[in-house]
Coordinates of C-alpha atoms and ligand atoms in Angstrom, one line a residue:
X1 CA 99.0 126.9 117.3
X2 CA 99.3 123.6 115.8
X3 CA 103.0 122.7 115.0
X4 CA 102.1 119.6 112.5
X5 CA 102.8 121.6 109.6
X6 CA 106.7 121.2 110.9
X7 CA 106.6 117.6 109.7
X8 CA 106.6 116.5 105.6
X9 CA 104.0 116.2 103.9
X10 CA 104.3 112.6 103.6
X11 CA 104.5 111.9 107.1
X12 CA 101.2 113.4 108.2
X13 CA 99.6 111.5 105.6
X14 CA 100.9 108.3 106.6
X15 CA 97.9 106.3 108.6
X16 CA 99.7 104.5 111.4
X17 CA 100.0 100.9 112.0
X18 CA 97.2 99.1 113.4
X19 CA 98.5 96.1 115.7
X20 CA 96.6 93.0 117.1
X21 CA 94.6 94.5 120.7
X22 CA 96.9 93.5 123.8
X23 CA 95.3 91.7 125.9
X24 CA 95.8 94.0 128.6
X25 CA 93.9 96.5 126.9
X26 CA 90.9 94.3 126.1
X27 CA 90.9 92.9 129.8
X28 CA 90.3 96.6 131.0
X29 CA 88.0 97.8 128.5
X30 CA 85.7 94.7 129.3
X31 CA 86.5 94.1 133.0
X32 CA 87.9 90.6 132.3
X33 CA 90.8 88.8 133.5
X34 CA 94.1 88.4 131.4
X35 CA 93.4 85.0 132.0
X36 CA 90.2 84.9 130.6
X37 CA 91.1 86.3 127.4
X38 CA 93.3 84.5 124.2
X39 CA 94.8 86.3 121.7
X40 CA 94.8 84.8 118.1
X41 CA 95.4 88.4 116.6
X42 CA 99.2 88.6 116.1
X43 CA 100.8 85.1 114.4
X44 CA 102.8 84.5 117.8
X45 CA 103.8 81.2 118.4
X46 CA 101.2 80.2 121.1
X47 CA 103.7 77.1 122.2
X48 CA 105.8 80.2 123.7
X49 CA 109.5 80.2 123.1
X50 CA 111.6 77.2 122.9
X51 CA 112.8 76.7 127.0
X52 CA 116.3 77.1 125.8
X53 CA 116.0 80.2 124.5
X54 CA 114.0 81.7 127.8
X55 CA 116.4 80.2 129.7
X56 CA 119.3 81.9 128.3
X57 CA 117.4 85.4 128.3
X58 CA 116.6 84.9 132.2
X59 CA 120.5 84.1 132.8
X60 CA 121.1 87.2 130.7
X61 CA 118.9 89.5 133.2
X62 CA 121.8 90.1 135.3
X63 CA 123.7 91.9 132.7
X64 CA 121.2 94.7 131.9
X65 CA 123.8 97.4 133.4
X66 CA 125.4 96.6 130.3
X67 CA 125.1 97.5 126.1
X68 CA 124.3 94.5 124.4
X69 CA 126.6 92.2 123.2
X70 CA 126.0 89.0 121.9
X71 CA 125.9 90.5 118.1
X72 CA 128.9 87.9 117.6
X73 CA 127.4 84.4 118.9
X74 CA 124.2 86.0 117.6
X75 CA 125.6 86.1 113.7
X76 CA 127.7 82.6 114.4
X77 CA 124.0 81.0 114.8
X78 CA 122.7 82.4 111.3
X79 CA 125.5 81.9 109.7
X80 CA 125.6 78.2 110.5
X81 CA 122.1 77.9 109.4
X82 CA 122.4 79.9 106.1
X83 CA 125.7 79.2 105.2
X84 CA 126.5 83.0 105.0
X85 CA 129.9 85.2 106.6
X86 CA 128.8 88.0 109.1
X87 CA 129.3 90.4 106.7
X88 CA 126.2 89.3 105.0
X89 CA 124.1 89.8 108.0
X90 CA 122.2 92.3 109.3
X91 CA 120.6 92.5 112.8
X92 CA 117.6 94.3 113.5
X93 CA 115.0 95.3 116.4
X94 CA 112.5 92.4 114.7
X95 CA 112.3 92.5 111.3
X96 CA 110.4 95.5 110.9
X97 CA 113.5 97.4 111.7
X98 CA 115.1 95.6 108.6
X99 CA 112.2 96.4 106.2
X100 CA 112.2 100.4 108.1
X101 CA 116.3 100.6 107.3
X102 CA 116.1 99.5 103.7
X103 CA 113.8 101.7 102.9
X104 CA 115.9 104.8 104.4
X105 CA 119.2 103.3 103.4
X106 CA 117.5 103.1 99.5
X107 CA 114.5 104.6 99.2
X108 CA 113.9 109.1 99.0
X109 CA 111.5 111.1 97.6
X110 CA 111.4 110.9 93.4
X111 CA 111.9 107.0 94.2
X112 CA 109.3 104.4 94.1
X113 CA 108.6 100.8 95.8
X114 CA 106.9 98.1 94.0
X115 CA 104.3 96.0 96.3
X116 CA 101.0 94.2 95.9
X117 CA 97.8 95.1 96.9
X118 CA 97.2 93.0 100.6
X119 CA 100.9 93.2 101.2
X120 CA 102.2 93.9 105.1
X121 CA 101.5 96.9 106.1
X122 CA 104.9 97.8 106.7
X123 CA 106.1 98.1 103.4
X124 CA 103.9 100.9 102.5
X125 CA 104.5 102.9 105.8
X126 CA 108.3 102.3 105.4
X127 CA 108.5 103.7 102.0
X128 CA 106.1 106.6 102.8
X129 CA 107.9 107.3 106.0
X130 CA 110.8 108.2 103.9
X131 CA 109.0 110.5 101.2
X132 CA 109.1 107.8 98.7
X133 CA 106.1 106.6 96.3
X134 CA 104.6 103.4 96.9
X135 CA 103.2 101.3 93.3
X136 CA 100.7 99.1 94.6
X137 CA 100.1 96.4 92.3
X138 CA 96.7 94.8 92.3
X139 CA 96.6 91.1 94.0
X140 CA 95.7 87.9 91.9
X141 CA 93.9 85.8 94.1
X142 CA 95.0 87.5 97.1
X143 CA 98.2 86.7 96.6
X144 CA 101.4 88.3 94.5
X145 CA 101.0 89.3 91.0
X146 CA 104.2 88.4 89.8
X147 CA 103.9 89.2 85.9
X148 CA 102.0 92.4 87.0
X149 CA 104.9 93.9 90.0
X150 CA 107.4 93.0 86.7
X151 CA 105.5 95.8 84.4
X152 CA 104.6 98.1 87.4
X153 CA 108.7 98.3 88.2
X154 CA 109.2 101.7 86.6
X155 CA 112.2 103.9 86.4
X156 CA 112.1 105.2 89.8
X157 CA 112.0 101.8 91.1
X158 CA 114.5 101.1 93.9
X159 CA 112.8 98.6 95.7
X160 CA 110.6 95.7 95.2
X161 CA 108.8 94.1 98.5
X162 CA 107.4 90.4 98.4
X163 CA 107.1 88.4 101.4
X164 CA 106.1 84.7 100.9
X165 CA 104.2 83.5 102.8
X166 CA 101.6 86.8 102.2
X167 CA 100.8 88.8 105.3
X168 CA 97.7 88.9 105.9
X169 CA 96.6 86.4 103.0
X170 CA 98.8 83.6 103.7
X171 CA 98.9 82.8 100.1
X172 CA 102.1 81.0 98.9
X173 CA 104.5 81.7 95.3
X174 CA 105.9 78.2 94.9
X175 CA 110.3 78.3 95.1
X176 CA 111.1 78.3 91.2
X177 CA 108.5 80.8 90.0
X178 CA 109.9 83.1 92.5
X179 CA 113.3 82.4 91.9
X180 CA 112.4 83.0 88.1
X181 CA 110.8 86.3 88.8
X182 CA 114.0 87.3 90.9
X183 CA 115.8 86.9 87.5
X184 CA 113.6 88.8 85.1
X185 CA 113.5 92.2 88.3
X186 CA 116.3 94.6 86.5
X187 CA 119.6 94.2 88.5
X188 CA 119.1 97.8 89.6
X189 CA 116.1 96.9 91.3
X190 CA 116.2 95.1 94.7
X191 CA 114.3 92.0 95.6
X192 CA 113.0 92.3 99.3
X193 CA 112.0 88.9 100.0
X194 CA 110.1 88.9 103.8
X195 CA 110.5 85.1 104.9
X196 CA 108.7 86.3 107.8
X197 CA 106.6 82.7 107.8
X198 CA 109.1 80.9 106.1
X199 CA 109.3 78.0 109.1
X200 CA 105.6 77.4 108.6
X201 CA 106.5 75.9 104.9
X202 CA 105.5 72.2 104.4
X203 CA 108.7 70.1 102.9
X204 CA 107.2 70.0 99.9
X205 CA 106.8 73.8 99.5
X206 CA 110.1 74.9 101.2
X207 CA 113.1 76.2 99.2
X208 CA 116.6 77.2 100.0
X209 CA 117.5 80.8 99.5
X210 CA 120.9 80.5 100.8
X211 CA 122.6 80.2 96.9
X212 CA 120.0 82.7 95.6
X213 CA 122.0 85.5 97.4
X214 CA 125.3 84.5 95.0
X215 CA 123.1 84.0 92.1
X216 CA 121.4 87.5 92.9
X217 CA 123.6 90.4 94.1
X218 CA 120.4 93.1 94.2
X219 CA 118.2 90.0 96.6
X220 CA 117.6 91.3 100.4
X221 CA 116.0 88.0 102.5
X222 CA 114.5 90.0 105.9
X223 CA 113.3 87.2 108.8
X224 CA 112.1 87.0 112.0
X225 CA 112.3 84.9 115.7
X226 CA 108.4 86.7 116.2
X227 CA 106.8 84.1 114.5
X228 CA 107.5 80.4 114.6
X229 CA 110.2 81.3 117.5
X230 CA 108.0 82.5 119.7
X231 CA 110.2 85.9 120.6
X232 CA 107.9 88.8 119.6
X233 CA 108.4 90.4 122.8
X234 CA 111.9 90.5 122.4
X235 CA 111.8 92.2 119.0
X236 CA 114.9 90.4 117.1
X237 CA 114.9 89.3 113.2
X238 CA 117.7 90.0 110.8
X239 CA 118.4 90.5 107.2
X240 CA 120.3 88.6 104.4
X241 CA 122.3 90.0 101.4
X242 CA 125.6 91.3 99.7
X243 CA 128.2 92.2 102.3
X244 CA 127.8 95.4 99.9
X245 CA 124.0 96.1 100.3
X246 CA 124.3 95.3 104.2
X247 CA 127.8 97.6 105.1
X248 CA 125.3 100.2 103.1
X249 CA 122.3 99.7 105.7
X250 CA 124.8 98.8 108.9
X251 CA 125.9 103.0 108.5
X252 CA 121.9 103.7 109.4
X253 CA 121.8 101.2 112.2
X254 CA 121.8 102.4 115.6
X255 CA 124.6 100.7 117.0
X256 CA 122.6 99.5 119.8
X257 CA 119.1 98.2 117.7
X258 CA 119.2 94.5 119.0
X259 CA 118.8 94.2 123.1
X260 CA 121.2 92.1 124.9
X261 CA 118.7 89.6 126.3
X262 CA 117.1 89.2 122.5
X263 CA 120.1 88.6 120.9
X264 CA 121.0 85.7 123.9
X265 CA 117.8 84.3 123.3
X266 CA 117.7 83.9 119.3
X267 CA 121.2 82.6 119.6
X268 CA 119.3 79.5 121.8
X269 CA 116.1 79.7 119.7
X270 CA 118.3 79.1 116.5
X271 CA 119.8 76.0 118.1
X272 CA 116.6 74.0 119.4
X273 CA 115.3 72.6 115.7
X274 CA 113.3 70.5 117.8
X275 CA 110.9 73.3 119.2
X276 CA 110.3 74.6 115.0
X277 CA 109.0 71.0 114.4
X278 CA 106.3 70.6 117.2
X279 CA 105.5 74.5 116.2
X280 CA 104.9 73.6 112.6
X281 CA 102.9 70.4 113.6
X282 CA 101.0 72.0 116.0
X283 CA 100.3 75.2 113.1
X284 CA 99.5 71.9 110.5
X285 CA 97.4 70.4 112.8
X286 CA 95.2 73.8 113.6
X287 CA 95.1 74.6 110.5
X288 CA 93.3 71.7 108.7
X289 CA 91.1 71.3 111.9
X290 CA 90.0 75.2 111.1
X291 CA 89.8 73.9 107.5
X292 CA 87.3 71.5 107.8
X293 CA 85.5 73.8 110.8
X294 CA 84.8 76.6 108.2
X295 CA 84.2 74.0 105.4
X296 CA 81.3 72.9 107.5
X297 CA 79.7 75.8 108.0
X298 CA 80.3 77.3 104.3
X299 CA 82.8 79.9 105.6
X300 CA 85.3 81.2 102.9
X301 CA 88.6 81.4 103.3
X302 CA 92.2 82.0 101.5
X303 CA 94.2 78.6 102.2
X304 CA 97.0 79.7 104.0
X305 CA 100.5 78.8 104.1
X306 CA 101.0 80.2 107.1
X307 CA 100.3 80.5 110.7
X308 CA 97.0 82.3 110.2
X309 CA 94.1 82.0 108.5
X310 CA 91.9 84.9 106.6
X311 CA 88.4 83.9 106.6
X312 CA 85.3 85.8 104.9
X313 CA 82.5 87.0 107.0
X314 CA 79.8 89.6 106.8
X315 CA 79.6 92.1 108.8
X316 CA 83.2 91.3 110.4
X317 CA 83.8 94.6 112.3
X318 CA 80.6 93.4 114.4
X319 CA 81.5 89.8 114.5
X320 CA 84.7 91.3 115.7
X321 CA 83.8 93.0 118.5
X322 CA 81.3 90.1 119.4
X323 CA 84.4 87.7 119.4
X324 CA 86.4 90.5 121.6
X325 CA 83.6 90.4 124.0
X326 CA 83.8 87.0 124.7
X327 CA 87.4 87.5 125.6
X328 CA 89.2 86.2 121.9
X329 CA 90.7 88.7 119.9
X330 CA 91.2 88.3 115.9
X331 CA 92.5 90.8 113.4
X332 CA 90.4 93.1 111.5
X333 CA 91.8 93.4 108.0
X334 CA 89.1 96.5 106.5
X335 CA 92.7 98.4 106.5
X336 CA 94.1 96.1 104.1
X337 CA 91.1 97.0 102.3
X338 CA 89.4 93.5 103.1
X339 CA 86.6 94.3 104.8
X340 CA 84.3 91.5 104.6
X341 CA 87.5 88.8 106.2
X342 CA 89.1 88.6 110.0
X343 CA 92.1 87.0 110.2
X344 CA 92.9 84.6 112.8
X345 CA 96.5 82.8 114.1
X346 CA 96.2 79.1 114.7
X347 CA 96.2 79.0 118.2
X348 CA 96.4 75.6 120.3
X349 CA 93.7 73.3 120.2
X350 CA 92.1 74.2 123.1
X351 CA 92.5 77.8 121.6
X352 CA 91.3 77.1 118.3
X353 CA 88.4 74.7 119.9
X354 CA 87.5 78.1 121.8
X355 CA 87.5 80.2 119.0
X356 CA 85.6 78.4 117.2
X357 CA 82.9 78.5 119.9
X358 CA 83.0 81.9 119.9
X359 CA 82.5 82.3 116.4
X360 CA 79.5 80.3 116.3
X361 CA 78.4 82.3 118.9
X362 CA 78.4 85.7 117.5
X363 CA 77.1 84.1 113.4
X364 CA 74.0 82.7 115.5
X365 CA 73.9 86.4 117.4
X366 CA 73.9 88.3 115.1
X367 CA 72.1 86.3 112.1
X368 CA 75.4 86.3 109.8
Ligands
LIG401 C1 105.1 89.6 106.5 C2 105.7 90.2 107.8 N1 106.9 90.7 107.8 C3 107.4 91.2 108.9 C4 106.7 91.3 110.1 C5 107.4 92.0 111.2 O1 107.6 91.2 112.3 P1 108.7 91.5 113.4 O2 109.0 93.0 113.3 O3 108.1 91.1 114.7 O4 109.9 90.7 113.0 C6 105.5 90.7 110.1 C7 104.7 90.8 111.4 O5 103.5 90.6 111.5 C8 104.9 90.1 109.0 O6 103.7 89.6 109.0

């Protein structure tokens, strides 16, 4: 006898997340060595992690008898880059746990979250997961309709999901229009802006959000250390808001979320400004190479502001598994209903260089 029927309604229709193939997996599948095999499938930092911040999670091994602790030094380190009192801070188990807890602290069923058509999966998942309606709002030019989310905000509306840079379009809203949409969202509406890919901003396109969260009491900023810090495994990001909003989402916290050796080892990352540069010089670098590379051979893609690249190709699923075959693995995006693009993270040179081979490889294979 099947028991499913003991869960909601809206969580056996939720479709589960899709992540990037581990490496491990694909080595076994194909009989390959790990070694053989790069990943370009997740946006992780392929520099690593700053040497700081693996140093201080190795030192930290020797306390894994104990809870974590660390939450302390761990908020010192975000509050001298943001300018913003504990209070204001949330931790969380990557930033996914921040986006997961907003949606239970706010979110129920009769309530509704606003988000755009080729928007992180998560924010759909999250809002479902909790028996809330999701208003997807159809994408202009891949990116965030921000007139259109406006009228879709209905009176249900508790939430309203944006991350900038776009996951998995890379597409950009420049500082003051979003700021200027952030005004016109009713104040009992909240803003959750995902600066997931914030680091990978240019100068010229970064923008402060620190004052915003004065100007804005209904603004929640989520970010992560997966990205351009390198600590994905570790699973550590944090949000941003009232000391109001975040005493409201701190009650559905587990007291533990954040690991002891994360939290050591974001408290280094923070600190090593350094490693952020030669990341985002490195992603720069990559990414016009790729640029040019697809320019070359007429491929299409969405310029990216980002660590990743979405590029347009026939018949991706098989190009896809061609690419997988010869040991590099890139990300599908048919369930963001895109399924003529792959997307790809800017690898290292040698990576990309590799990639690129690969590609070539399966277009002239299989005559796309
Ligand atoms: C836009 C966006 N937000 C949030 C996340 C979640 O990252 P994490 O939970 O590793 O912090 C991702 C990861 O891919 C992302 O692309």
């Amino acid at each position: 006898m099947s028991l499913a029927h003991l869960a909601p309604d809206y969580v056996r229709a939720i479709a589960p997340y899709q992540p990037g193939r581990p490496i491990a997996d694909v080595a076994r599948e194909l009989g390959m060595s790990e070694a053989d095999i790069i990943k370009l499938a997740s946006n992780e930092n392929p520099l690593g992690a700053s040497p700081k911040a693996i140093a201080a999670a190795a030192a930290a091994l020797n306390s894994t008898a104990l809870y974590p602790e660390g939450a302390h030094e761990l908020k010192a380190a975000i509050s001298a880059k943001h300018g913003l009192p504990a209070e204001q801070i949330v931790l969380g188990n990557g930033s996914n746990d921040i986006l997961e807890l907003v949606a239970r602290t706010f979110l129920h069923p009769g309530a509704s979250a606003v988000f755009s058509q080729y928007s992180f999966a998560v924010y759909p998942l999250a809002t479902q997961a909790v028996g809330a309606r999701g208003i997807v709002v159809p994408a202009k030019d891949y990116g965030n309709d921000l007139d259109a989310m406006l009228k879709a905000i209905d009176a249900s509306t508790k939430v309203v999901f944006i991350a900038n840079p776009n996951n998995p379009t890379g597409t950009f809203v420049p500082g003051p229009q979003l700021h200027d949409f952030i005004a016109r969202v009713p104040k009992n509406v909240l803003v959750v802006l995902d600066e997931a890919y914030s680091e990978y901003l240019s100068d010229a396109d970064a923008y402060n959000t620190t004052f915003w969260l004065t100007e804005f009491p209904n603004l929640i900023i989520s970010h992560t250390l997966s990205k351009a810090y390198g600590l994905a495994g570790l699973r550590i990001g944090f949000g941003l808001g009232s000391a109001e909003l975040m005493g409201l989402i701190n009650r559905l916290r587990q007291p533990f979320n954040v690991n002891h050796l994360a939290m050591v080892a974001a408290t280094a990352a923070l600190a090593d400004d350094d490693f952020i540069i030669e990341s985002r010089r490195v992603n720069n670098e990559g990414m016009r190479w790729l640029e040019a590379a697809f320019n070359t051979r007429d491929i299409g893609f969405i310029p990216s502001h980002a660590n990743f690249i979405t590029f347009k190709m026939p018949r991706a699923a098989e190009v896809f598994q061609h690419l997988l075959k010869q040991g590099v693995i890139v990300r599908p995006v048919a369930g963001y209903g895109m399924p003529e693009y792959l997307r790809v993270t800017i690898g290292t040179a040698a990576q990309n260089e590799r990639f690129l081979t690969a590609l070539d490889k399966a277009r002239a294979d299989l005559k796309v």
